[in-house]
Amino acid sequence: MEIKDTALPDVKLILPKVFGDSRGFFKEVWNQRELAQHGLDVNFVQDNFSRSCRNTLRGLHFQDEKPQGKLVWVSRGEVYDVAVDVRRGSPTFGKWVAEYLSCQNHRMLWIPPGFAHGFRVLSNEADFQYKCTEFYDPDDERCIRWDDETLAIDWGDVDSAELIISEKDASALSLKAMFEV
């Protein structure tokens, strides 16, 4: 595996080795020993899977008291994946980074605890998978507006009227309202 820093040093882009032939391909998604050698010594407790259609935008979600680290990838389709630093006192608080993840490029993203996460589906459908370091707690989940002016996330060339957004995500708070900054 190759592990690269992103514009936010705690968020890592992971490029697994992919072995392909006429039958298809094989790749190792998780190897605790190898990733620990790169400083990612984490314990996963929950795996999640979502399927979404084109222009679905999910996020920006995080857990406040029980933050989740997430290793994310796409097993079918393509998404634009975003991580936002919401760690109070962090020098990169409120900064974001994004990567294109697809079943073709095999990229994975490590999003450490203390980051909000969201993605927009670019393909007709996308199967999105993630391993989490903490159990999901609906009472601890928080959501920041995807179109927060302070964050100014570039979600790509899309008409916001075409986006498919849950009621929860559409009524999310801004970063300022969430953290009173």
Coordinates of C-alpha atoms in Angstrom, one line a residue:
M1 CA 0.0 0.0 0.0
E2 CA 1.1 3.5 -0.7
I3 CA -0.1 6.1 1.8
K4 CA 0.0 9.8 0.9
D5 CA -0.6 13.0 2.9
T6 CA -3.4 15.2 1.7
A7 CA -3.7 19.0 2.2
L8 CA -4.8 18.2 5.7
P9 CA -1.9 16.0 7.0
D10 CA -4.1 13.9 9.3
V11 CA -6.3 12.8 6.4
K12 CA -4.5 10.1 4.3
L13 CA -5.0 9.0 0.8
I14 CA -4.4 5.2 0.6
L15 CA -3.5 3.6 -2.7
P16 CA -3.8 -0.2 -2.4
K17 CA -1.8 -2.5 -4.6
V18 CA -4.2 -3.9 -7.2
F19 CA -3.4 -7.2 -8.9
G20 CA -5.4 -7.7 -12.1
D21 CA -5.7 -10.2 -14.9
S22 CA -8.3 -11.4 -17.4
R23 CA -10.4 -12.7 -14.5
G24 CA -10.7 -9.4 -12.7
F25 CA -8.6 -8.0 -9.8
F26 CA -7.6 -8.5 -6.2
K27 CA -6.7 -5.9 -3.7
E28 CA -6.1 -5.8 0.1
V29 CA -8.3 -3.2 1.7
W30 CA -7.1 -3.4 5.2
N31 CA -3.9 -4.7 6.8
Q32 CA -3.5 -3.6 10.4
R33 CA 0.2 -4.4 10.6
E34 CA 1.1 -2.5 7.4
L35 CA -1.0 0.6 8.1
A36 CA 0.3 0.7 11.7
Q37 CA 3.8 1.0 10.3
H38 CA 2.5 4.2 8.6
G39 CA 1.0 5.6 11.9
L40 CA -2.5 4.4 11.4
D41 CA -2.8 2.0 14.3
V42 CA -6.5 1.9 14.7
N43 CA -9.1 -0.6 15.8
F44 CA -12.3 -0.9 13.7
V45 CA -15.5 -1.8 15.4
Q46 CA -18.1 -1.4 12.7
D47 CA -18.4 -1.7 8.9
N48 CA -21.0 0.3 6.9
F49 CA -22.3 0.1 3.4
S50 CA -24.4 2.5 1.5
R51 CA -25.8 2.6 -2.1
S52 CA -26.8 5.9 -3.6
C53 CA -27.9 7.3 -6.9
R54 CA -26.4 10.1 -9.0
N55 CA -26.3 13.5 -7.3
T56 CA -27.0 12.2 -3.9
L57 CA -25.1 14.3 -1.4
R58 CA -24.7 12.8 2.1
G59 CA -23.2 14.8 4.9
L60 CA -21.4 16.5 6.4
H61 CA -21.7 14.1 9.4
F62 CA -19.6 13.5 12.5
Q63 CA -20.0 12.3 16.1
D64 CA -19.1 14.9 18.8
E65 CA -18.4 13.0 22.0
K66 CA -17.6 9.6 20.5
P67 CA -15.8 10.6 17.2
Q68 CA -15.4 8.0 14.5
G69 CA -12.3 7.5 12.4
K70 CA -13.3 6.1 9.0
L71 CA -11.5 4.3 6.3
V72 CA -13.7 4.8 3.2
W73 CA -13.8 3.5 -0.4
V74 CA -16.1 2.9 -3.3
S75 CA -16.7 -0.6 -4.6
R76 CA -18.9 0.5 -7.5
G77 CA -19.3 3.8 -9.1
E78 CA -17.6 7.2 -8.3
V79 CA -18.0 9.8 -5.6
Y80 CA -16.4 13.1 -4.6
D81 CA -15.5 12.6 -1.0
V82 CA -15.0 15.4 1.5
A83 CA -13.5 15.6 5.0
V84 CA -13.7 18.7 7.2
D85 CA -11.6 19.2 10.3
V86 CA -14.0 19.9 13.2
R87 CA -11.5 19.4 16.0
R88 CA -11.8 22.4 18.3
G89 CA -8.4 24.1 18.7
S90 CA -6.9 22.4 15.7
P91 CA -4.8 24.6 13.5
T92 CA -6.8 23.3 10.5
F93 CA -10.2 23.7 12.1
G94 CA -12.8 24.4 9.4
K95 CA -10.5 23.4 6.6
W96 CA -11.5 20.7 4.1
V97 CA -10.0 18.3 1.7
A98 CA -11.6 16.2 -1.1
E99 CA -10.7 13.3 -3.3
Y100 CA -12.3 11.4 -6.1
L101 CA -12.9 7.8 -5.0
S102 CA -14.0 5.2 -7.5
C103 CA -14.0 1.5 -8.3
Q104 CA -11.7 2.3 -11.2
N105 CA -9.0 4.2 -9.2
H106 CA -9.2 2.0 -6.1
R107 CA -8.4 5.0 -3.9
M108 CA -9.3 4.9 -0.2
L109 CA -9.4 7.8 2.3
W110 CA -8.5 7.6 6.0
I111 CA -10.6 10.2 7.8
P112 CA -9.4 10.4 11.5
P113 CA -11.7 11.0 14.5
G114 CA -12.7 14.7 14.7
F115 CA -13.6 15.2 11.1
A116 CA -17.0 15.7 9.4
H117 CA -17.5 13.6 6.3
G118 CA -19.7 13.8 3.3
F119 CA -19.8 12.7 -0.3
R120 CA -21.5 13.4 -3.6
V121 CA -22.3 10.6 -6.1
L122 CA -21.0 11.2 -9.6
S123 CA -21.9 7.9 -11.3
N124 CA -25.4 6.5 -11.9
E125 CA -25.1 4.6 -8.6
A126 CA -22.3 4.2 -6.1
D127 CA -21.6 1.6 -3.5
F128 CA -19.8 3.2 -0.6
Q129 CA -18.1 1.3 2.2
Y130 CA -16.4 2.4 5.4
K131 CA -14.8 0.9 8.4
C132 CA -15.4 2.9 11.6
T133 CA -13.3 3.1 14.8
E134 CA -16.4 3.9 17.0
F135 CA -19.9 2.6 17.1
Y136 CA -22.6 4.7 15.5
D137 CA -24.6 6.7 18.1
P138 CA -27.6 8.5 16.7
D139 CA -27.7 10.7 19.8
D140 CA -24.2 11.9 19.3
E141 CA -24.4 12.5 15.5
R142 CA -24.0 16.0 14.3
C143 CA -24.4 17.5 10.8
I144 CA -23.0 20.6 9.2
R145 CA -24.6 22.2 6.1
W146 CA -23.0 20.9 2.9
D147 CA -23.3 24.4 1.4
D148 CA -21.9 26.3 4.4
E149 CA -20.5 29.6 3.2
T150 CA -17.7 29.6 5.7
L151 CA -16.4 26.2 4.5
A152 CA -17.0 27.1 0.8
I153 CA -16.7 23.5 -0.3
D154 CA -16.4 23.1 -4.1
W155 CA -18.8 20.2 -4.8
G156 CA -18.2 20.4 -8.5
D157 CA -20.3 21.6 -11.4
V158 CA -23.8 20.7 -10.2
D159 CA -27.0 22.6 -10.0
S160 CA -28.0 22.5 -6.3
A161 CA -31.6 21.9 -7.4
E162 CA -30.5 18.6 -8.9
L163 CA -28.9 17.3 -5.6
I164 CA -30.7 14.7 -3.6
I165 CA -30.3 15.6 0.0
S166 CA -32.0 14.1 3.1
E167 CA -34.2 16.3 5.2
K168 CA -31.7 16.0 8.1
D169 CA -28.8 17.2 5.9
A170 CA -30.9 20.0 4.4
S171 CA -31.7 21.4 7.8
A172 CA -28.2 21.1 9.2
L173 CA -26.5 23.9 11.0
S174 CA -23.6 26.0 9.7
L175 CA -20.1 25.6 11.1
K176 CA -20.5 28.9 13.0
A177 CA -23.8 27.9 14.5
M178 CA -22.5 24.4 15.4
F179 CA -19.4 25.6 17.2
E180 CA -20.3 29.3 17.9
V181 CA -17.1 30.5 16.2

